[in-house]
Amino acid sequence: MKKIIIVAIALLCALSLQAQGDLHLISVENKDGAVTPLMIEDALVANGFAVDLNSEMNLPFNKQFKETSFKVFTLMTFHHNTLALELVKKYPQAGVLTPMGIGIYQSKNEDTLHISVLTAEAQGKILDIETSILKKIEAELLAVFKKSFPKAKFAYSEDSLKESRQLVTRYEMDLDGEDWEDAKEEFEMTLEGEFEPFGFVMPSFLDLNEELTQEGTVDSPYDFYDTYSICKLKVIYTVAKSRPEASAFAPCTTMVYKKKDEDKIVIGFPAVYNWLSSTKIKDKEAQAVLMKAQTDFESILIGLTE
């Protein structure tokens, strides 16, 4: 009997490990509304992180769709002041998660505020890199939440769905000897102009190379490295109806960079397949708006790079 019990416990432990999903889900008692996104921003900034965007979405939800089911629905993006730069220097593709997102939401009918953020393992899976730097960032991030909200409950999302498609959509534009500064200016101006006709907005922009060079005082492997936070309100609103935790993926970060030893500009963003896989989106309407956003964004980048 003792052996059977030991085996049963071992199996339960194994199943528990397998059930670890791609998102940290943090629940904070907030009946009185005292916990706010601004409080979360202040805690991050005080502990080694930069907050690049803190955008409350209920106003645009109400304006465009005439309703919202949330007391709080905020999209926040952030990056670690030092470790994020170390990450991008080592792995160029890491810019698609620099900054990365935090979803903050509370429905009208509940007293709990929820925070969702990608695990280090999920980030490593998306970027196809090893996770040592990511785990350092994760440890510091979780420490901020545990210190700020000592009574909070920490859990993982459901185990993610398997996904065979590329998790980062990436394109390259050959410069063929063209001056990179002229090419950058023309490319980014055209890129920004293409967002609005497809319903995309750009709530924030980050010049990562300025941080990598410490405003030009140290060397960087890049001639430039910019990231755009891009979102489509209809996507966020539609997905939030069934999977508000997917707000950890919004807005999507688009990287645009040129390495000093390469004659090309690289563009990329996390594909919507991450939303579908990591948060198990089954709602047909949500799937449809995500796939349309993917094809629309691809069409923009194909047009710019061909």
mmCIF file of C-alpha atoms in Angstrom, residues 19-259:
data_model
loop_
_atom_site.group_PDB
_atom_site.id
_atom_site.type_symbol
_atom_site.label_atom_id
_atom_site.label_comp_id
_atom_site.label_asym_id
_atom_site.label_seq_id
_atom_site.Cartn_x
_atom_site.Cartn_y
_atom_site.Cartn_z
ATOM 1 C CA ALA A 19 -0.180 21.509 -16.179
ATOM 2 C CA GLN A 20 2.001 24.620 -15.766
ATOM 3 C CA GLY A 21 0.799 27.022 -18.425
ATOM 4 C CA ASP A 22 2.421 29.957 -20.178
ATOM 5 C CA LEU A 23 1.066 32.695 -17.920
ATOM 6 C CA HIS A 24 1.532 33.715 -14.324
ATOM 7 C CA LEU A 25 -1.915 34.592 -12.979
ATOM 8 C CA ILE A 26 -1.890 36.761 -9.868
ATOM 9 C CA SER A 27 -5.103 37.494 -7.944
ATOM 10 C CA VAL A 28 -5.340 40.397 -5.505
ATOM 11 C CA GLU A 29 -8.305 41.175 -3.226
ATOM 12 C CA ASN A 30 -9.582 44.562 -4.402
ATOM 13 C CA LYS A 31 -13.139 45.004 -3.170
ATOM 14 C CA ASP A 32 -12.514 48.633 -2.253
ATOM 15 C CA GLY A 33 -10.626 49.390 -5.490
ATOM 16 C CA ALA A 34 -7.511 50.458 -3.590
ATOM 17 C CA VAL A 35 -5.166 48.473 -5.854
ATOM 18 C CA THR A 36 -4.697 50.376 -9.099
ATOM 19 C CA PRO A 37 -2.550 50.031 -12.227
ATOM 20 C CA LEU A 38 -0.725 53.197 -11.182
ATOM 21 C CA MET A 39 0.222 51.486 -7.917
ATOM 22 C CA ILE A 40 1.601 48.561 -9.914
ATOM 23 C CA GLU A 41 3.547 50.936 -12.173
ATOM 24 C CA ASP A 42 5.066 52.737 -9.177
ATOM 25 C CA ALA A 43 6.130 49.418 -7.624
ATOM 26 C CA LEU A 44 7.829 48.309 -10.849
ATOM 27 C CA VAL A 45 9.637 51.607 -11.370
ATOM 28 C CA ALA A 46 10.879 51.568 -7.782
ATOM 29 C CA ASN A 47 12.413 48.123 -8.288
ATOM 30 C CA GLY A 48 14.507 48.262 -11.442
ATOM 31 C CA PHE A 49 11.889 48.253 -14.205
ATOM 32 C CA ALA A 50 10.780 50.872 -16.705
ATOM 33 C CA VAL A 51 7.081 51.118 -17.553
ATOM 34 C CA ASP A 52 6.659 52.092 -21.191
ATOM 35 C CA LEU A 53 2.864 52.112 -21.375
ATOM 36 C CA ASN A 54 0.024 52.227 -18.841
ATOM 37 C CA SER A 55 -3.172 52.397 -20.862
ATOM 38 C CA GLU A 56 -6.650 52.094 -19.324
ATOM 39 C CA MET A 57 -8.923 50.545 -21.955
ATOM 40 C CA ASN A 58 -12.440 51.060 -20.591
ATOM 41 C CA LEU A 59 -12.726 54.535 -22.092
ATOM 42 C CA PRO A 60 -11.945 53.375 -25.654
ATOM 43 C CA PHE A 61 -14.109 50.255 -25.118
ATOM 44 C CA ASN A 62 -17.065 52.432 -24.165
ATOM 45 C CA LYS A 63 -16.378 54.913 -26.941
ATOM 46 C CA GLN A 64 -16.112 52.378 -29.769
ATOM 47 C CA PHE A 65 -18.284 49.491 -28.546
ATOM 48 C CA LYS A 66 -20.647 51.355 -26.187
ATOM 49 C CA GLU A 67 -20.008 48.984 -23.270
ATOM 50 C CA THR A 68 -17.451 47.224 -21.119
ATOM 51 C CA SER A 69 -17.774 44.369 -18.637
ATOM 52 C CA PHE A 70 -14.742 45.490 -16.609
ATOM 53 C CA LYS A 71 -14.160 47.801 -13.677
ATOM 54 C CA VAL A 72 -10.489 47.754 -14.618
ATOM 55 C CA PHE A 73 -8.894 46.741 -17.890
ATOM 56 C CA THR A 74 -5.391 48.075 -18.371
ATOM 57 C CA LEU A 75 -2.621 47.210 -20.799
ATOM 58 C CA MET A 76 0.841 47.808 -19.401
ATOM 59 C CA THR A 77 4.230 47.265 -21.015
ATOM 60 C CA PHE A 78 7.543 47.203 -19.220
ATOM 61 C CA HIS A 79 11.170 46.196 -19.480
ATOM 62 C CA HIS A 80 13.983 45.600 -17.009
ATOM 63 C CA ASN A 81 16.394 48.529 -16.960
ATOM 64 C CA THR A 82 19.542 46.408 -17.292
ATOM 65 C CA LEU A 83 18.673 42.752 -17.935
ATOM 66 C CA ALA A 84 16.426 43.520 -20.919
ATOM 67 C CA LEU A 85 19.349 45.252 -22.621
ATOM 68 C CA GLU A 86 21.624 42.312 -21.859
ATOM 69 C CA LEU A 87 19.004 40.047 -23.407
ATOM 70 C CA VAL A 88 18.659 42.067 -26.633
ATOM 71 C CA LYS A 89 22.440 42.291 -27.058
ATOM 72 C CA LYS A 90 22.684 38.502 -26.866
ATOM 73 C CA TYR A 91 19.493 37.629 -28.767
ATOM 74 C CA PRO A 92 18.375 40.128 -31.453
ATOM 75 C CA GLN A 93 14.903 38.552 -31.669
ATOM 76 C CA ALA A 94 14.262 39.377 -27.996
ATOM 77 C CA GLY A 95 13.046 42.801 -29.084
ATOM 78 C CA VAL A 96 9.609 41.355 -29.835
ATOM 79 C CA LEU A 97 9.202 41.033 -26.055
ATOM 80 C CA THR A 98 11.020 44.251 -25.124
ATOM 81 C CA PRO A 99 8.887 45.734 -23.802
ATOM 82 C CA MET A 100 6.610 42.900 -22.802
ATOM 83 C CA GLY A 101 3.062 43.098 -21.533
ATOM 84 C CA ILE A 102 1.182 42.835 -18.274
ATOM 85 C CA GLY A 103 -2.597 42.464 -18.352
ATOM 86 C CA ILE A 104 -4.467 44.044 -15.422
ATOM 87 C CA TYR A 105 -8.205 43.439 -15.222
ATOM 88 C CA GLN A 106 -11.181 43.195 -12.865
ATOM 89 C CA SER A 107 -14.718 42.408 -13.956
ATOM 90 C CA LYS A 108 -17.646 44.503 -12.727
ATOM 91 C CA ASN A 109 -19.110 41.516 -10.877
ATOM 92 C CA GLU A 110 -16.022 40.523 -8.863
ATOM 93 C CA ASP A 111 -13.909 41.822 -6.010
ATOM 94 C CA THR A 112 -10.578 40.456 -7.284
ATOM 95 C CA LEU A 113 -8.036 42.241 -9.451
ATOM 96 C CA HIS A 114 -6.098 39.969 -11.802
ATOM 97 C CA ILE A 115 -2.605 40.344 -13.237
ATOM 98 C CA SER A 116 -1.359 38.195 -16.108
ATOM 99 C CA VAL A 117 2.195 38.017 -17.426
ATOM 100 C CA LEU A 118 4.182 35.520 -19.487
ATOM 101 C CA THR A 119 6.421 33.020 -17.709
ATOM 102 C CA ALA A 120 10.132 32.906 -18.515
ATOM 103 C CA GLU A 121 9.626 29.475 -20.088
ATOM 104 C CA ALA A 122 6.914 30.814 -22.378
ATOM 105 C CA GLN A 123 9.096 33.733 -23.423
ATOM 106 C CA GLY A 124 11.949 31.335 -24.146
ATOM 107 C CA LYS A 125 9.614 29.195 -26.244
ATOM 108 C CA ILE A 126 8.439 32.179 -28.271
ATOM 109 C CA LEU A 127 11.941 33.540 -28.816
ATOM 110 C CA ASP A 128 13.546 30.092 -29.207
ATOM 111 C CA ILE A 129 16.312 30.925 -26.737
ATOM 112 C CA GLU A 130 17.601 29.591 -23.439
ATOM 113 C CA THR A 131 16.008 31.223 -20.431
ATOM 114 C CA SER A 132 18.710 32.166 -17.897
ATOM 115 C CA ILE A 133 18.346 35.949 -18.357
ATOM 116 C CA LEU A 134 14.581 35.620 -18.685
ATOM 117 C CA LYS A 135 14.420 33.759 -15.390
ATOM 118 C CA LYS A 136 16.377 36.524 -13.643
ATOM 119 C CA ILE A 137 13.881 39.088 -14.920
ATOM 120 C CA GLU A 138 10.985 36.828 -13.921
ATOM 121 C CA ALA A 139 12.358 36.368 -10.390
ATOM 122 C CA GLU A 140 12.677 40.121 -9.877
ATOM 123 C CA LEU A 141 9.229 40.757 -11.325
ATOM 124 C CA LEU A 142 7.504 38.191 -9.120
ATOM 125 C CA ALA A 143 9.404 39.550 -6.108
ATOM 126 C CA VAL A 144 7.876 42.979 -6.790
ATOM 127 C CA PHE A 145 4.358 41.517 -6.842
ATOM 128 C CA LYS A 146 4.934 39.429 -3.709
ATOM 129 C CA LYS A 147 6.318 42.418 -1.843
ATOM 130 C CA SER A 148 3.537 44.743 -3.005
ATOM 131 C CA PHE A 149 0.708 42.243 -2.498
ATOM 132 C CA PRO A 150 1.718 39.793 0.253
ATOM 133 C CA LYS A 151 -1.761 38.227 0.382
ATOM 134 C CA ALA A 152 -2.041 37.726 -3.374
ATOM 135 C CA LYS A 153 -2.621 34.269 -4.844
ATOM 136 C CA PHE A 154 -0.160 33.054 -7.472
ATOM 137 C CA ALA A 155 -1.116 30.441 -10.056
ATOM 138 C CA TYR A 156 -0.420 29.365 -13.622
ATOM 139 C CA SER A 157 -2.753 29.383 -16.579
ATOM 140 C CA GLU A 158 -3.945 26.146 -18.145
ATOM 141 C CA ASP A 159 -1.376 24.123 -20.042
ATOM 142 C CA SER A 160 -0.942 25.684 -23.493
ATOM 143 C CA LEU A 161 -2.010 24.131 -26.773
ATOM 144 C CA LYS A 162 0.661 22.755 -29.078
ATOM 145 C CA GLU A 163 1.520 25.094 -31.940
ATOM 146 C CA SER A 164 3.571 24.166 -35.013
ATOM 147 C CA ARG A 165 3.476 27.582 -36.728
ATOM 148 C CA GLN A 166 6.258 30.134 -36.270
ATOM 149 C CA LEU A 167 5.727 32.039 -33.016
ATOM 150 C CA VAL A 168 7.626 35.097 -34.263
ATOM 151 C CA THR A 169 6.715 36.535 -37.664
ATOM 152 C CA ARG A 170 9.898 37.935 -39.196
ATOM 153 C CA TYR A 171 10.823 39.752 -42.412
ATOM 154 C CA GLU A 172 14.039 41.194 -43.816
ATOM 155 C CA MET A 173 14.686 44.109 -46.146
ATOM 156 C CA ASP A 174 18.013 44.005 -48.013
ATOM 157 C CA LEU A 175 19.668 47.417 -48.228
ATOM 158 C CA ASP A 176 21.909 46.562 -51.193
ATOM 159 C CA GLY A 177 24.449 49.114 -50.051
ATOM 160 C CA GLU A 178 21.894 51.900 -49.496
ATOM 161 C CA ASP A 179 22.648 54.302 -46.649
ATOM 162 C CA TRP A 180 20.974 52.727 -43.621
ATOM 163 C CA GLU A 181 19.911 56.030 -42.066
ATOM 164 C CA ASP A 182 17.972 57.052 -45.173
ATOM 165 C CA ALA A 183 16.486 53.552 -45.464
ATOM 166 C CA LYS A 184 15.469 53.559 -41.784
ATOM 167 C CA GLU A 185 13.767 56.937 -42.019
ATOM 168 C CA GLU A 186 11.842 55.994 -45.163
ATOM 169 C CA PHE A 187 10.916 52.531 -43.881
ATOM 170 C CA GLU A 188 9.666 53.634 -40.468
ATOM 171 C CA MET A 189 7.762 56.603 -41.868
ATOM 172 C CA THR A 190 5.993 54.311 -44.331
ATOM 173 C CA LEU A 191 5.383 51.682 -41.641
ATOM 174 C CA GLU A 192 3.736 54.172 -39.318
ATOM 175 C CA GLY A 193 1.581 55.438 -42.173
ATOM 176 C CA GLU A 194 0.318 51.919 -42.911
ATOM 177 C CA PHE A 195 -1.021 51.248 -39.406
ATOM 178 C CA GLU A 196 -4.138 53.414 -39.423
ATOM 179 C CA PRO A 197 -5.789 52.113 -42.640
ATOM 180 C CA PHE A 198 -5.744 48.611 -41.145
ATOM 181 C CA GLY A 199 -7.088 49.732 -37.760
ATOM 182 C CA PHE A 200 -3.801 49.465 -35.854
ATOM 183 C CA VAL A 201 -2.681 52.112 -33.385
ATOM 184 C CA MET A 202 0.764 52.728 -31.934
ATOM 185 C CA PRO A 203 0.409 53.712 -28.258
ATOM 186 C CA SER A 204 4.152 53.761 -27.522
ATOM 187 C CA PHE A 205 7.610 53.653 -29.086
ATOM 188 C CA LEU A 206 10.981 52.706 -27.590
ATOM 189 C CA ASP A 207 14.444 53.535 -28.930
ATOM 190 C CA LEU A 208 16.275 50.545 -27.495
ATOM 191 C CA ASN A 209 19.589 51.517 -29.052
ATOM 192 C CA GLU A 210 19.572 54.763 -27.096
ATOM 193 C CA GLU A 211 19.418 52.665 -23.933
ATOM 194 C CA LEU A 212 21.934 50.115 -25.237
ATOM 195 C CA THR A 213 24.458 52.881 -25.982
ATOM 196 C CA GLN A 214 23.568 54.822 -22.835
ATOM 197 C CA GLU A 215 22.780 57.812 -25.067
ATOM 198 C CA GLY A 216 25.812 57.280 -27.293
ATOM 199 C CA THR A 217 28.455 56.755 -24.596
ATOM 200 C CA VAL A 218 29.052 53.001 -25.087
ATOM 201 C CA ASP A 219 29.125 50.650 -28.054
ATOM 202 C CA SER A 220 26.135 48.692 -29.348
ATOM 203 C CA PRO A 221 25.984 45.812 -31.855
ATOM 204 C CA TYR A 222 23.198 47.705 -33.660
ATOM 205 C CA ASP A 223 23.113 50.785 -35.868
ATOM 206 C CA PHE A 224 19.558 51.201 -34.624
ATOM 207 C CA TYR A 225 16.991 49.175 -32.691
ATOM 208 C CA ASP A 226 13.451 50.477 -32.337
ATOM 209 C CA THR A 227 10.356 48.788 -30.959
ATOM 210 C CA TYR A 228 6.756 49.804 -31.555
ATOM 211 C CA SER A 229 3.854 48.821 -29.333
ATOM 212 C CA ILE A 230 1.011 48.030 -31.740
ATOM 213 C CA CYS A 231 -2.577 47.162 -30.924
ATOM 214 C CA LYS A 232 -5.961 46.823 -32.569
ATOM 215 C CA LEU A 233 -8.816 47.754 -30.261
ATOM 216 C CA LYS A 234 -11.298 45.301 -31.786
ATOM 217 C CA VAL A 235 -8.893 42.416 -31.149
ATOM 218 C CA ILE A 236 -8.365 43.289 -27.490
ATOM 219 C CA TYR A 237 -12.067 43.919 -26.845
ATOM 220 C CA THR A 238 -13.209 40.711 -28.563
ATOM 221 C CA VAL A 239 -10.617 38.427 -26.992
ATOM 222 C CA ALA A 240 -11.162 39.914 -23.510
ATOM 223 C CA LYS A 241 -14.766 38.690 -23.491
ATOM 224 C CA SER A 242 -13.626 35.077 -23.094
ATOM 225 C CA ARG A 243 -9.904 35.282 -22.267
ATOM 226 C CA PRO A 244 -8.985 38.525 -20.470
ATOM 227 C CA GLU A 245 -5.669 36.983 -19.395
ATOM 228 C CA ALA A 246 -4.588 37.215 -23.054
ATOM 229 C CA SER A 247 -4.064 40.921 -22.353
ATOM 230 C CA ALA A 248 -0.528 39.889 -21.384
ATOM 231 C CA PHE A 249 0.111 39.771 -25.160
ATOM 232 C CA ALA A 250 -1.255 43.255 -25.863
ATOM 233 C CA PRO A 251 -0.114 45.531 -27.224
ATOM 234 C CA CYS A 252 2.135 43.533 -29.520
ATOM 235 C CA THR A 253 5.749 44.701 -29.734
ATOM 236 C CA THR A 254 7.174 45.070 -33.227
ATOM 237 C CA MET A 255 10.966 45.174 -33.529
ATOM 238 C CA VAL A 256 12.846 47.026 -36.277
ATOM 239 C CA TYR A 257 16.632 46.845 -36.186
ATOM 240 C CA LYS A 258 19.867 46.768 -38.156
ATOM 241 C CA LYS A 259 23.003 45.053 -36.901
#
